[in-house]
CSV table of C-alpha atoms and ligand atoms in Angstrom, one decimal:
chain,number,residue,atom,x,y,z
B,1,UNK,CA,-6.2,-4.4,-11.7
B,2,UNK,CA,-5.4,-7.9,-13.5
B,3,UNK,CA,-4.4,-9.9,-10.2
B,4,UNK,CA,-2.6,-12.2,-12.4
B,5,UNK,CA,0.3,-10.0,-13.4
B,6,UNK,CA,0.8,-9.7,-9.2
B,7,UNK,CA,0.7,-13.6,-9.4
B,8,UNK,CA,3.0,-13.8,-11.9
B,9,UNK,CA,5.3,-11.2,-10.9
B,10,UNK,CA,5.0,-11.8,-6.9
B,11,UNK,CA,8.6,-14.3,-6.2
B,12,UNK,CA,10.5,-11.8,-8.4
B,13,UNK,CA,8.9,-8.3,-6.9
B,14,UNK,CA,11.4,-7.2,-4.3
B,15,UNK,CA,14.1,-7.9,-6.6
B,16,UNK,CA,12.8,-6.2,-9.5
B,17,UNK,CA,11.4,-3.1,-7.9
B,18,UNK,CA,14.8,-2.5,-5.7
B,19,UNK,CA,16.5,-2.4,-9.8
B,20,UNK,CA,14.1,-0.7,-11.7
B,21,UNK,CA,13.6,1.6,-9.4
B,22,UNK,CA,17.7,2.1,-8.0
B,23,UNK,CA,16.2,1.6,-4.6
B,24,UNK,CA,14.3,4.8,-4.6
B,25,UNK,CA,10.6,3.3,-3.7
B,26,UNK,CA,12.5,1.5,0.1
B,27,UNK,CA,13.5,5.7,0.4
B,28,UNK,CA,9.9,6.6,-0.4
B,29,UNK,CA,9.1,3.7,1.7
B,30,UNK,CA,11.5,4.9,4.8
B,31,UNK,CA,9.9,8.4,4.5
B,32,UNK,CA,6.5,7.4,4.4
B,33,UNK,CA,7.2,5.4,7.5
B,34,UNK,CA,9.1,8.5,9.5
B,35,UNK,CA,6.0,10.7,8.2
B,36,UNK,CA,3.6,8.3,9.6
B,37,UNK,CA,5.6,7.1,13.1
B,38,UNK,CA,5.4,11.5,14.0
B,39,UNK,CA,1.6,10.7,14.4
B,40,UNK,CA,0.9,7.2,15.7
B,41,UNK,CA,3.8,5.1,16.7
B,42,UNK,CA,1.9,1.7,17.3
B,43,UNK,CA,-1.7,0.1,17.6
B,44,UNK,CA,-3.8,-2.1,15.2
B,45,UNK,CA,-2.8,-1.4,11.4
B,46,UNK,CA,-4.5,-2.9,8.1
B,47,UNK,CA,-2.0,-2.4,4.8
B,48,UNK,CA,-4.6,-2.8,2.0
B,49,UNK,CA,-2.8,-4.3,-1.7
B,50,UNK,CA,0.3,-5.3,0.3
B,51,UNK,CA,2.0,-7.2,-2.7
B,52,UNK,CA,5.0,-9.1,-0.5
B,53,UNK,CA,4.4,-7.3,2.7
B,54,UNK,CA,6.5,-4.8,2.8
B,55,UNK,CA,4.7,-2.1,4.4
B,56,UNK,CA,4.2,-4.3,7.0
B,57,UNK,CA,7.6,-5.2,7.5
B,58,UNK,CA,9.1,-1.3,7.9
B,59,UNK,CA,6.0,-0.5,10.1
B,60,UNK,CA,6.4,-3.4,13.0
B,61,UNK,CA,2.8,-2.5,14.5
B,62,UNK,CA,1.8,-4.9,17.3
B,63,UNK,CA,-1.1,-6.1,15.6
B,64,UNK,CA,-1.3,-5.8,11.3
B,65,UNK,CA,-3.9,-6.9,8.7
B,66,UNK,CA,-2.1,-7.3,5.3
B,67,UNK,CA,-5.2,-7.3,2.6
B,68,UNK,CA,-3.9,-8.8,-1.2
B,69,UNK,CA,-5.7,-10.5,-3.5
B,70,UNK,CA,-3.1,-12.4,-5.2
B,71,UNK,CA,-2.2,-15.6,-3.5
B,72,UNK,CA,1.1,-16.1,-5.1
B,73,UNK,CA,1.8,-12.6,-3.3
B,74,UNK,CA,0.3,-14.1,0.2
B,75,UNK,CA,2.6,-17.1,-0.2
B,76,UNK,CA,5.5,-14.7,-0.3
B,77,UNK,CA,4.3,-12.7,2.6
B,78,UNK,CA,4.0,-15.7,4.7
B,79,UNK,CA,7.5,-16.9,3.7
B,80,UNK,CA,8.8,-13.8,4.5
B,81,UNK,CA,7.5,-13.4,7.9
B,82,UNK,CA,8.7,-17.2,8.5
B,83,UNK,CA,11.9,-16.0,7.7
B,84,UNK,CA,11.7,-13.3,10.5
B,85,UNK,CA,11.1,-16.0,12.6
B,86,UNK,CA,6.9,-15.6,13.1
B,87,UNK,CA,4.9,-18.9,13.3
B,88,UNK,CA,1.8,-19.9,11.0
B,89,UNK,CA,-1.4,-20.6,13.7
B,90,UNK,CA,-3.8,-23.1,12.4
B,91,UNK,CA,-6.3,-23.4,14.6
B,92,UNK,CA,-8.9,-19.9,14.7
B,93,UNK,CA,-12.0,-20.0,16.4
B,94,UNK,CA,-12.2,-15.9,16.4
B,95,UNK,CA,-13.6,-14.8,12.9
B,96,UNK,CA,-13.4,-18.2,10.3
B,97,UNK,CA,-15.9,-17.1,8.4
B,98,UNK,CA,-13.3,-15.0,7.2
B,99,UNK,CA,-10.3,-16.8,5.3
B,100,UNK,CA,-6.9,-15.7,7.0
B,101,UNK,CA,-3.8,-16.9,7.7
B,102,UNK,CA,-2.6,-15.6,11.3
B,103,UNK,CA,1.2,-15.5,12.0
B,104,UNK,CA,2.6,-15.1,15.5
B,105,UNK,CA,5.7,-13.8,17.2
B,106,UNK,CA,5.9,-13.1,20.5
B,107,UNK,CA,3.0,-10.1,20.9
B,108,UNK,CA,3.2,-9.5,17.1
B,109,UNK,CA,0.4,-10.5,15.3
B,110,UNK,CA,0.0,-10.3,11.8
B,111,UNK,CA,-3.0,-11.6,10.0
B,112,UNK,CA,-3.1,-11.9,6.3
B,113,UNK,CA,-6.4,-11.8,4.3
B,114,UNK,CA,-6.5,-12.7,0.4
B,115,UNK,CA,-9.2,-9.9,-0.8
B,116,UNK,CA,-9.6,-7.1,-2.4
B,117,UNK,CA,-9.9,-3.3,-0.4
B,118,UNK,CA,-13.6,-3.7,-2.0
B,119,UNK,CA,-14.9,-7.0,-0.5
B,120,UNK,CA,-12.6,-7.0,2.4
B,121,UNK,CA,-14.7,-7.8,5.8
B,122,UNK,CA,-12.3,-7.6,9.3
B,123,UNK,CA,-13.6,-8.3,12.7
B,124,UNK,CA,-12.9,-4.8,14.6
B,125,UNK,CA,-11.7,-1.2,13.9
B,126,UNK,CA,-8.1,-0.2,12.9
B,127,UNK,CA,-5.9,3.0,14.0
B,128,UNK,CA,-4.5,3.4,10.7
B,129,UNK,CA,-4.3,2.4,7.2
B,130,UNK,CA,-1.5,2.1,5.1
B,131,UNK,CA,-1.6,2.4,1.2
B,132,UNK,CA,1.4,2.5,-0.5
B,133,UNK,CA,1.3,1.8,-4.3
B,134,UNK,CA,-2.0,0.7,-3.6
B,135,UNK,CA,-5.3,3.2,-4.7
B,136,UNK,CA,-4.7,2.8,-8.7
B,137,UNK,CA,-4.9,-0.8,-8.3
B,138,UNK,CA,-8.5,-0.5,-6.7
B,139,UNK,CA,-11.0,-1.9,-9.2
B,140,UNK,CA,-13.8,0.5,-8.1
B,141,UNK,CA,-11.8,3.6,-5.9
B,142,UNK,CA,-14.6,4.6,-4.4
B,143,UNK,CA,-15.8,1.6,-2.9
B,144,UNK,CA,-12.5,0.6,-1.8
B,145,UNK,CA,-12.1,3.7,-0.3
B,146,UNK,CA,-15.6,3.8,1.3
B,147,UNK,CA,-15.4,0.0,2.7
B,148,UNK,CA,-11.9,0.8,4.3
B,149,UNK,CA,-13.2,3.9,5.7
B,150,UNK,CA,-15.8,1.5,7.4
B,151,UNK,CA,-13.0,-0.2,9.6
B,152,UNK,CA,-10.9,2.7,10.4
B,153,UNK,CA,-11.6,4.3,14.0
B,154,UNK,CA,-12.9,7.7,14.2
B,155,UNK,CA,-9.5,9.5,14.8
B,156,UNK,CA,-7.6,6.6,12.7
B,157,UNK,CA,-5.2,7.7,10.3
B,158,UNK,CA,-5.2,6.9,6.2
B,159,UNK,CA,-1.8,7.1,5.0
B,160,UNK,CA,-1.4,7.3,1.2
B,161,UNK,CA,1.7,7.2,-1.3
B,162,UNK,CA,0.5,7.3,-4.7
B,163,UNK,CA,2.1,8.1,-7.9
B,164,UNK,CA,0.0,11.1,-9.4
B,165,UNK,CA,0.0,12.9,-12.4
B,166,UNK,CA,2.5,15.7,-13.0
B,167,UNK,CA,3.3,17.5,-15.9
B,168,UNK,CA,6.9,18.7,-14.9
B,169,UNK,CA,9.7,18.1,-17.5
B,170,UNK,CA,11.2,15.8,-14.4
B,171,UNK,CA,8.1,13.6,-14.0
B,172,UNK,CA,7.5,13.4,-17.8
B,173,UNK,CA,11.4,11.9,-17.9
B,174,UNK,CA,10.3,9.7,-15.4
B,175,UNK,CA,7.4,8.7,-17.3
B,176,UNK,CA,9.2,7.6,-20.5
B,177,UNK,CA,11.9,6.1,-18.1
B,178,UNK,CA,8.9,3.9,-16.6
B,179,UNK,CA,7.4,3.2,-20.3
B,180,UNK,CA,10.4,2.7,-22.5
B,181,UNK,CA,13.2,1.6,-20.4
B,182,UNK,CA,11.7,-0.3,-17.3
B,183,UNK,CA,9.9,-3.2,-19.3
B,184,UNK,CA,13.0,-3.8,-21.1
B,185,UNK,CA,15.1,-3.9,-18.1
B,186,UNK,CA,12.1,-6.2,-16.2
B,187,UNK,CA,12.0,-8.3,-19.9
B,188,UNK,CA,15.9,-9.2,-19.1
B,189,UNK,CA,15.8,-9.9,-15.8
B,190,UNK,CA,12.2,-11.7,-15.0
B,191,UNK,CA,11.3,-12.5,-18.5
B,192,UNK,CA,7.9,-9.9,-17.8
B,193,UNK,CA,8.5,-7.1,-20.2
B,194,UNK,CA,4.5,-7.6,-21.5
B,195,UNK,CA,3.3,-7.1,-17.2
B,196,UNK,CA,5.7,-4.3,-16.9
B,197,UNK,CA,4.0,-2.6,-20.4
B,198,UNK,CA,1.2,-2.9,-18.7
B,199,UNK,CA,2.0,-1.8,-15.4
B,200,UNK,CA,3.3,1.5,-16.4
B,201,UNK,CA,0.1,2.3,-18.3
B,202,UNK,CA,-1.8,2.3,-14.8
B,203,UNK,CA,0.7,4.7,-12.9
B,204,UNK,CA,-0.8,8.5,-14.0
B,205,UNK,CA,-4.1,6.8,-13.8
B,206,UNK,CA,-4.8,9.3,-10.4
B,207,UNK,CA,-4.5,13.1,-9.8
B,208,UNK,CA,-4.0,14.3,-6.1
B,209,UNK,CA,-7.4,15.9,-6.7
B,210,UNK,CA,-8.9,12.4,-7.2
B,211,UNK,CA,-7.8,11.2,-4.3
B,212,UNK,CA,-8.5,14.0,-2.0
B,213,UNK,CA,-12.1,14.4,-3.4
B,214,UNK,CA,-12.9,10.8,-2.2
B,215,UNK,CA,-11.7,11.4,1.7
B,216,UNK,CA,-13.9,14.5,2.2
B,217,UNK,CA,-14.5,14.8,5.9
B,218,UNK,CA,-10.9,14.0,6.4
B,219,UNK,CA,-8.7,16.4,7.7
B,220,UNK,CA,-5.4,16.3,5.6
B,221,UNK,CA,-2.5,16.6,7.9
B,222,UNK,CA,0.7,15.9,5.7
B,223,UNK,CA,1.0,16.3,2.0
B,224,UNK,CA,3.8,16.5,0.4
B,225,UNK,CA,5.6,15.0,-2.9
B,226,UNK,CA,8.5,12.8,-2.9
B,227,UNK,CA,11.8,13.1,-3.9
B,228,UNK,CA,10.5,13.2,-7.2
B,229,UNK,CA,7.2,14.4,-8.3
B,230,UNK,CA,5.6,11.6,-9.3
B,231,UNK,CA,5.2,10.5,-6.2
B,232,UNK,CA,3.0,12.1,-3.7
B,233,UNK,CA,2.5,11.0,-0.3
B,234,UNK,CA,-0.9,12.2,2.0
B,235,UNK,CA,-1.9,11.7,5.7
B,236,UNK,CA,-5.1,12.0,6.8
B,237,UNK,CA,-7.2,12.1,9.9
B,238,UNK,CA,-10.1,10.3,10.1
B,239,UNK,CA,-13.4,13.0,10.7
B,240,UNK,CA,-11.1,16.1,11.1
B,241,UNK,CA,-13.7,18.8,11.4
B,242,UNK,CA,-12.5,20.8,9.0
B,243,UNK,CA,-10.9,19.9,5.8
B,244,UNK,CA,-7.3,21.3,6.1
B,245,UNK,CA,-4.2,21.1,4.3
B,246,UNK,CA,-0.7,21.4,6.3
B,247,UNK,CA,-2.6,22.8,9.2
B,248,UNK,CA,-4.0,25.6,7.2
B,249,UNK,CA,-7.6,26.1,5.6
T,301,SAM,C1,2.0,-1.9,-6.6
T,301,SAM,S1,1.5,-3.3,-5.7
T,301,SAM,C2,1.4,-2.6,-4.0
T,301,SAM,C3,2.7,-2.4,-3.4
T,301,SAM,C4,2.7,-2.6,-1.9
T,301,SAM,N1,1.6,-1.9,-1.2
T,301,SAM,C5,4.0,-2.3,-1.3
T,301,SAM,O1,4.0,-1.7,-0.2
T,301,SAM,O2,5.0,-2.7,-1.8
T,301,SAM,C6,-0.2,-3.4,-6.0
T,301,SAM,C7,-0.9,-4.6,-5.3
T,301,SAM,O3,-2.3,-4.3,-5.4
T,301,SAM,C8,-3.0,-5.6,-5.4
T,301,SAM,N2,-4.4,-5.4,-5.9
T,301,SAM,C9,-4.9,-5.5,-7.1
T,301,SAM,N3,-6.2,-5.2,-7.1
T,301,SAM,C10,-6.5,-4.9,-5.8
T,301,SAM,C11,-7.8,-4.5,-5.2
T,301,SAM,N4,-8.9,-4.4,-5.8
T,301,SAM,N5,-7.7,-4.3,-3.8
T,301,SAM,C12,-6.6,-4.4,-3.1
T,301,SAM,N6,-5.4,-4.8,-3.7
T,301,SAM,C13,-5.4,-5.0,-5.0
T,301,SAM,C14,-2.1,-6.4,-6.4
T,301,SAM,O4,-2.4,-7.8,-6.3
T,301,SAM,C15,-0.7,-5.9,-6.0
T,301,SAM,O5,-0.1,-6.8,-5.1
């Protein structure tokens, strides 16, 4: 994905995804979150395309790696976490060869990396993995996938919500909503009706079998759609022996 529509769209995100969307993707958001917390409740987490760091901010893990490529996006992540009161470090001695910005607060820790889920490098393992929104902006899916996979623990969790293809009359309405109406809307209010175009073109870009078929070896523990179908939100454990869906074969 073009990182310079995220640049240009990154001060005016929050705003224009809580309208275009009537708030539905913070619900998504909240239930993803309540999903995830019934398996692992705290521990080292890495949120791979984290746009403004809102993953991050519902989750409150101890420790969190935000990944992102677009720096106008980090700048609002760090401004964001200021804002909640955490503290820029500048000195690092623990893994520089590795641009980051670390942010403290108390025993929170969050560390943001601008890169990609394809080139991203981190210094240790993670319990789980958060990717909202985030696989149909991969450049190469399988390599994002397969380099992330590298840093998870055996056991970790991958948490996924992805819009997917769907070809009820519901989700088609959806679709046209997020073609016709939403770049117009996003054209009035930020003046990006063009990135919006563009946006939408990316959204069926997945099925749930494409995802699935890159984690084989994980076991699938949740799976479920949304409130609305286009939306589709899967849980995985790292290395389950078998490959299960809701608990059954
Ligand atoms: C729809 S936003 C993600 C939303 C975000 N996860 C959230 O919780 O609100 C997509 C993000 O993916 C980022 N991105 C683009 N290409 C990427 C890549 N190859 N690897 C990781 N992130 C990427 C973009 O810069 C953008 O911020």
């Amino acid at each position: 994905m073009d990182v310079k529509i995220y640049d240009k769209l990154a001060k005016k995100y929050d705003l224009a995804t809580k309208i275009v969307s009537f708030g539905i993707e913070e619900l998504w958001r909240w239930m993803f979150k309540r999903e995830i917390k019934k398996y692992i409740k705290n521990g080292v987490l890495l949120d791979v395309a984290s746009a403004t760091g809102e993953m991050a901010r519902v989750m409150d893990f101890d420790k969190m790696y935000l990944v992102e490529p677009s720096s106008e996006m980090v700048k609002v992540i760090v401004e964001k976490f200021e804002k909640k009161g955490f503290v820029k470090e500048n000195f690092e001695v623990v893994f520089e060869e590795i641009p980051h910005i670390k942010m403290k607060k108390g025993k929170k820790e969050i560390i943001i990396i601008q890169d990609t889920a394809e080139n991203l490098k981190l210094p240790e393992k993670v319990d789980l993995i958060t990717a909202f929104m985030a696989l149909r902006n991969f450049d190469d899916l399988e390599k994002g996938i397969k380099n992330l996979d590298f840093y998870l623990k055996e056991g970790g969790y991958f948490a996924v919500v992805e819009m997917v293809k769907n070809d009820s009359f519901l989700a088609k309405l959806i679709l046209w909503y997020m073609d016709k109406v939403v770049p117009l809307i996003a054209g009035i209010l930020v003046g990006m009706k063009k990135e919006y175009k563009l946006l939408s073109k990316s959204i069926t870009a997945l099925s749930e079998e494409d995802i699935l078929k890159k984690f084989d070896g994980y076991e699938v523990i949740t799976k479920k759609k949304l409130i609305f179908p286009i939306a589709t939100m899967i849980i995985m454990r790292k290395n389950g022996k078998n490959f299960k869906i809701n608990g059954k074969r």
